[in-house]
mmCIF file of C-alpha atoms in Angstrom:
data_model
loop_
_atom_site.group_PDB
_atom_site.id
_atom_site.type_symbol
_atom_site.label_atom_id
_atom_site.label_comp_id
_atom_site.label_asym_id
_atom_site.label_seq_id
_atom_site.Cartn_x
_atom_site.Cartn_y
_atom_site.Cartn_z
ATOM 1 C CA MET A 1 22.564 -10.745 9.940
ATOM 2 C CA VAL A 2 19.687 -12.526 11.619
ATOM 3 C CA VAL A 3 16.349 -12.573 9.685
ATOM 4 C CA GLY A 4 13.698 -14.174 11.337
ATOM 5 C CA ARG A 5 15.094 -17.623 12.959
ATOM 6 C CA ARG A 6 17.704 -18.056 10.154
ATOM 7 C CA GLU A 7 21.095 -16.365 10.230
ATOM 8 C CA GLN A 8 22.479 -14.954 6.729
ATOM 9 C CA ILE A 9 26.058 -14.001 6.181
ATOM 10 C CA ILE A 10 26.514 -11.210 3.908
ATOM 11 C CA ASP A 11 29.782 -9.637 2.710
ATOM 12 C CA CYS A 12 28.897 -5.916 2.478
ATOM 13 C CA ARG A 13 29.710 -3.163 1.173
ATOM 14 C CA ALA A 14 31.880 -1.740 -1.604
ATOM 15 C CA VAL A 15 31.493 1.891 -0.753
ATOM 16 C CA MET A 16 30.208 4.376 2.022
ATOM 17 C CA GLY A 17 26.456 4.365 2.281
ATOM 18 C CA LEU A 18 24.412 7.646 1.694
ATOM 19 C CA GLY A 19 22.226 9.767 4.216
ATOM 20 C CA GLU A 20 22.268 9.279 7.737
ATOM 21 C CA GLY A 21 23.855 6.052 9.219
ATOM 22 C CA GLY A 22 24.682 5.166 5.813
ATOM 23 C CA GLY A 23 21.244 3.471 5.234
ATOM 24 C CA LEU A 24 20.897 3.732 1.489
ATOM 25 C CA ALA A 25 23.700 1.832 -0.504
ATOM 26 C CA GLN A 26 25.635 3.735 -3.131
ATOM 27 C CA ARG A 27 26.323 3.100 -6.846
ATOM 28 C CA GLY A 28 28.890 0.148 -6.981
ATOM 29 C CA THR A 29 27.795 -1.500 -3.809
ATOM 30 C CA PHE A 30 27.744 -5.403 -4.135
ATOM 31 C CA ALA A 31 26.663 -7.130 -0.936
ATOM 32 C CA GLU A 32 27.386 -10.825 -1.480
ATOM 33 C CA ALA A 33 25.600 -13.524 0.219
ATOM 34 C CA LEU A 34 27.042 -16.965 1.409
ATOM 35 C CA ARG A 35 25.352 -18.826 -1.294
ATOM 36 C CA ASN A 36 24.776 -17.626 -4.864
ATOM 37 C CA ASP A 37 20.942 -18.133 -5.272
ATOM 38 C CA VAL A 38 19.365 -14.851 -6.059
ATOM 39 C CA VAL A 39 20.914 -11.434 -6.968
ATOM 40 C CA VAL A 40 18.679 -8.338 -6.602
ATOM 41 C CA VAL A 41 19.869 -5.504 -8.869
ATOM 42 C CA ALA A 42 19.150 -1.811 -8.182
ATOM 43 C CA MET A 43 19.113 1.250 -10.088
ATOM 44 C CA SER A 44 21.631 3.690 -8.956
ATOM 45 C CA PRO A 45 20.496 6.072 -6.195
ATOM 46 C CA GLY A 46 19.817 9.649 -7.114
ATOM 47 C CA ARG A 47 17.330 12.447 -7.252
ATOM 48 C CA ARG A 48 14.696 10.231 -9.244
ATOM 49 C CA HIS A 49 16.244 6.853 -9.239
ATOM 50 C CA ILE A 50 16.063 5.650 -5.588
ATOM 51 C CA THR A 51 16.705 2.297 -4.341
ATOM 52 C CA LYS A 52 13.955 2.387 -1.720
ATOM 53 C CA PRO A 53 11.747 -0.270 -2.835
ATOM 54 C CA VAL A 54 14.923 -2.807 -3.425
ATOM 55 C CA CYS A 55 15.782 -2.618 0.200
ATOM 56 C CA GLU A 56 12.378 -3.796 1.309
ATOM 57 C CA ILE A 57 12.134 -6.471 -1.371
ATOM 58 C CA THR A 58 15.609 -7.839 -0.488
ATOM 59 C CA TYR A 59 14.548 -8.080 3.265
ATOM 60 C CA GLY A 60 11.385 -9.687 2.339
ATOM 61 C CA ILE A 61 13.327 -12.243 0.211
ATOM 62 C CA ARG A 62 15.914 -12.953 2.965
ATOM 63 C CA GLU A 63 13.072 -13.382 5.606
ATOM 64 C CA ALA A 64 11.709 -16.264 3.409
ATOM 65 C CA GLY A 65 14.953 -18.074 3.995
ATOM 66 C CA ILE A 66 16.372 -17.318 0.429
ATOM 67 C CA GLN A 67 20.035 -16.408 0.067
ATOM 68 C CA THR A 68 19.900 -13.060 -1.570
ATOM 69 C CA SER A 69 22.725 -10.856 -2.786
ATOM 70 C CA VAL A 70 22.379 -7.183 -3.741
ATOM 71 C CA LEU A 71 24.110 -5.004 -6.518
ATOM 72 C CA VAL A 72 23.440 -1.261 -6.953
ATOM 73 C CA LEU A 73 24.511 -0.525 -10.478
ATOM 74 C CA ASN A 74 27.397 2.175 -11.069
ATOM 75 C CA ALA A 75 25.102 3.405 -14.220
ATOM 76 C CA GLY A 76 21.753 2.372 -13.497
ATOM 77 C CA SER A 77 19.725 5.721 -14.233
ATOM 78 C CA GLY A 78 18.768 6.965 -17.571
ATOM 79 C CA ILE A 79 18.546 4.898 -20.742
ATOM 80 C CA PRO A 80 21.118 3.108 -22.956
ATOM 81 C CA HIS A 81 23.126 5.267 -25.353
ATOM 82 C CA ASP A 82 21.821 3.110 -28.326
ATOM 83 C CA ALA A 83 18.097 3.752 -27.475
ATOM 84 C CA PRO A 84 16.322 4.932 -30.623
ATOM 85 C CA ARG A 85 15.758 8.653 -29.244
ATOM 86 C CA GLY A 86 19.293 8.383 -27.515
ATOM 87 C CA SER A 87 19.993 9.509 -23.918
ATOM 88 C CA LEU A 88 19.701 13.290 -22.831
ATOM 89 C CA GLY A 89 21.025 12.823 -19.371
ATOM 90 C CA SER A 90 22.585 10.149 -17.699
ATOM 91 C CA THR A 91 23.269 7.024 -19.543
ATOM 92 C CA PHE A 92 22.209 3.492 -18.290
ATOM 93 C CA GLY A 93 24.947 0.932 -18.572
ATOM 94 C CA ILE A 94 26.423 -2.256 -17.218
ATOM 95 C CA LYS A 95 30.198 -2.927 -16.406
ATOM 96 C CA PRO A 96 31.867 -6.377 -17.227
ATOM 97 C CA GLU A 97 32.591 -6.864 -13.655
ATOM 98 C CA GLU A 98 28.967 -6.285 -12.580
ATOM 99 C CA ALA A 99 27.566 -8.770 -15.253
ATOM 100 C CA GLU A 100 30.183 -11.346 -14.024
ATOM 101 C CA GLN A 101 29.084 -11.000 -10.383
ATOM 102 C CA ILE A 102 25.242 -11.128 -11.420
ATOM 103 C CA ASN A 103 26.264 -14.399 -13.721
ATOM 104 C CA ARG A 104 27.452 -16.247 -10.701
ATOM 105 C CA HIS A 105 23.931 -16.614 -9.313
ATOM 106 C CA LYS A 106 21.153 -18.938 -10.147
ATOM 107 C CA LEU A 107 18.327 -16.040 -10.661
ATOM 108 C CA CYS A 108 18.390 -12.401 -11.090
ATOM 109 C CA ILE A 109 15.763 -9.753 -9.832
ATOM 110 C CA VAL A 110 16.334 -6.355 -11.407
ATOM 111 C CA HIS A 111 14.188 -3.282 -10.571
ATOM 112 C CA PHE A 112 13.782 -1.014 -13.261
ATOM 113 C CA GLY A 113 11.391 2.394 -13.477
ATOM 114 C CA ASN A 114 8.036 3.390 -14.743
ATOM 115 C CA VAL A 115 8.388 4.443 -18.551
ATOM 116 C CA ILE A 116 7.602 1.229 -20.738
ATOM 117 C CA SER A 117 10.173 2.098 -23.411
ATOM 118 C CA HIS A 118 12.928 2.821 -20.784
ATOM 119 C CA ILE A 119 12.305 -0.647 -19.225
ATOM 120 C CA VAL A 120 12.422 -2.301 -22.663
ATOM 121 C CA TYR A 121 15.769 -0.612 -23.696
ATOM 122 C CA LYS A 122 17.465 -1.166 -20.213
ATOM 123 C CA ALA A 123 16.304 -4.852 -20.331
ATOM 124 C CA ALA A 124 17.673 -5.272 -23.885
ATOM 125 C CA LEU A 125 21.222 -4.013 -22.723
ATOM 126 C CA PHE A 126 21.091 -5.681 -19.424
ATOM 127 C CA LEU A 127 20.295 -9.183 -20.689
ATOM 128 C CA LYS A 128 22.652 -8.657 -23.438
ATOM 129 C CA TYR A 129 25.301 -9.319 -20.794
ATOM 130 C CA VAL A 130 23.379 -11.138 -18.201
ATOM 131 C CA GLU A 131 22.954 -14.611 -18.896
ATOM 132 C CA ILE A 132 20.947 -16.244 -15.945
ATOM 133 C CA PRO A 133 16.974 -16.214 -15.933
ATOM 134 C CA THR A 134 15.610 -12.654 -14.810
ATOM 135 C CA ILE A 135 12.461 -11.416 -13.056
ATOM 136 C CA ILE A 136 11.712 -7.691 -13.886
ATOM 137 C CA VAL A 137 10.152 -5.652 -11.192
ATOM 138 C CA CYS A 138 8.875 -2.270 -12.205
ATOM 139 C CA GLN A 139 5.946 0.233 -12.012
ATOM 140 C CA ALA A 140 4.754 0.225 -15.561
ATOM 141 C CA PRO A 141 2.391 -2.197 -16.978
ATOM 142 C CA VAL A 142 4.872 -3.711 -19.173
ATOM 143 C CA ASP A 143 4.647 -7.341 -20.447
ATOM 144 C CA MET A 144 6.399 -10.049 -22.338
ATOM 145 C CA GLU A 145 5.315 -8.902 -25.820
ATOM 146 C CA ASP A 146 6.556 -5.283 -25.179
ATOM 147 C CA LEU A 147 10.212 -7.022 -24.472
ATOM 148 C CA ALA A 148 10.040 -9.480 -27.230
ATOM 149 C CA LYS A 149 9.256 -6.648 -29.868
ATOM 150 C CA TYR A 150 12.564 -5.134 -29.009
ATOM 151 C CA GLY A 151 14.584 -8.360 -29.258
ATOM 152 C CA VAL A 152 14.591 -9.338 -25.513
ATOM 153 C CA LYS A 153 14.029 -13.161 -24.949
ATOM 154 C CA THR A 154 11.153 -14.072 -22.553
ATOM 155 C CA ILE A 155 9.866 -17.318 -21.629
ATOM 156 C CA ASN A 156 6.354 -16.773 -23.089
ATOM 157 C CA VAL A 157 7.336 -14.863 -26.436
ATOM 158 C CA MET A 158 10.476 -15.279 -28.593
ATOM 159 C CA PRO A 159 11.592 -12.566 -30.836
ATOM 160 C CA LEU A 160 12.340 -13.233 -34.229
ATOM 161 C CA GLU A 161 16.021 -11.721 -33.763
ATOM 162 C CA PRO A 162 16.884 -12.293 -30.315
ATOM 163 C CA LYS A 163 19.220 -9.567 -29.052
ATOM 164 C CA THR A 164 19.720 -10.917 -25.654
ATOM 165 C CA LYS A 165 21.735 -13.845 -24.180
ATOM 166 C CA GLY A 166 19.784 -13.750 -20.915
ATOM 167 C CA ILE A 167 15.783 -14.410 -20.852
ATOM 168 C CA VAL A 168 13.076 -12.761 -18.839
ATOM 169 C CA VAL A 169 11.088 -15.477 -16.781
ATOM 170 C CA ASP A 170 8.540 -13.151 -15.141
ATOM 171 C CA ILE A 171 7.484 -9.716 -14.660
ATOM 172 C CA VAL A 172 6.048 -7.929 -11.312
ATOM 173 C CA THR A 173 4.438 -4.672 -12.063
ATOM 174 C CA GLY A 174 2.908 -1.922 -9.700
ATOM 175 C CA VAL A 175 6.160 -1.396 -7.572
ATOM 176 C CA ILE A 176 6.707 2.252 -7.461
ATOM 177 C CA ARG A 177 10.345 3.505 -7.502
ATOM 178 C CA GLY A 178 11.193 5.393 -4.239
ATOM 179 C CA GLU A 179 8.079 4.329 -2.563
ATOM 180 C CA SER A 180 7.576 1.488 0.098
ATOM 181 C CA CYS A 181 6.906 -1.688 -1.512
ATOM 182 C CA PRO A 182 3.437 -3.298 -0.469
ATOM 183 C CA GLN A 183 3.846 -6.643 1.304
ATOM 184 C CA SER A 184 1.464 -8.125 -1.385
ATOM 185 C CA LYS A 185 4.076 -7.427 -4.007
ATOM 186 C CA ILE A 186 6.807 -8.760 -1.981
ATOM 187 C CA ASP A 187 4.938 -12.051 -1.612
ATOM 188 C CA GLU A 188 4.262 -11.956 -5.186
ATOM 189 C CA ILE A 189 8.012 -11.573 -5.744
ATOM 190 C CA ILE A 190 8.902 -14.313 -3.469
ATOM 191 C CA ARG A 191 6.258 -16.663 -5.152
ATOM 192 C CA LYS A 192 7.975 -16.225 -8.398
ATOM 193 C CA ILE A 193 11.341 -16.465 -7.082
ATOM 194 C CA LYS A 194 10.561 -20.116 -5.451
ATOM 195 C CA LYS A 195 8.766 -21.027 -8.915
ATOM 196 C CA HIS A 196 11.924 -20.308 -10.889
ATOM 197 C CA LEU A 197 14.442 -21.441 -8.340
ATOM 198 C CA ASN A 198 12.811 -24.891 -8.264
#
């Protein structure tokens, strides 16, 4: 795959893509970069959880010369079964092999949705098994305090009783699921990746 002036080799993909030409990665897809620097994790594709901003974010990161893998979670939509109000539809989860794939990298970028409580519950479950520093990308204006209140370790606010092994090192808000990602947000993500990779 040639991006700009740099060539990147990516081993892709586990299952057939969706749509015309197989453009949208299906759940369970893991496209691994040659070097394990950054992994971008997407929610599963479905009627409401579309991976669209993730492909643009990934392309932007690769264009910046950063080796980037992509994983589309098998059970990325919905909320975890142990969330306070429970899950009425699909249930968010992470498989041991997915956590293992993510943990091989130096930094994780994970895209969540637009409901603050859902983002917090997902982050708590996700970072229970993902041990590497993580940047959350979402639409809602969530902050480190929101996460820490639910036991998620963050770089700025440490909870009294941490529930997670992993730690949130940054948050990028204002990225709408299913919509194109503005260049300003891609630039912000790249700046934050470079800061935490160094």
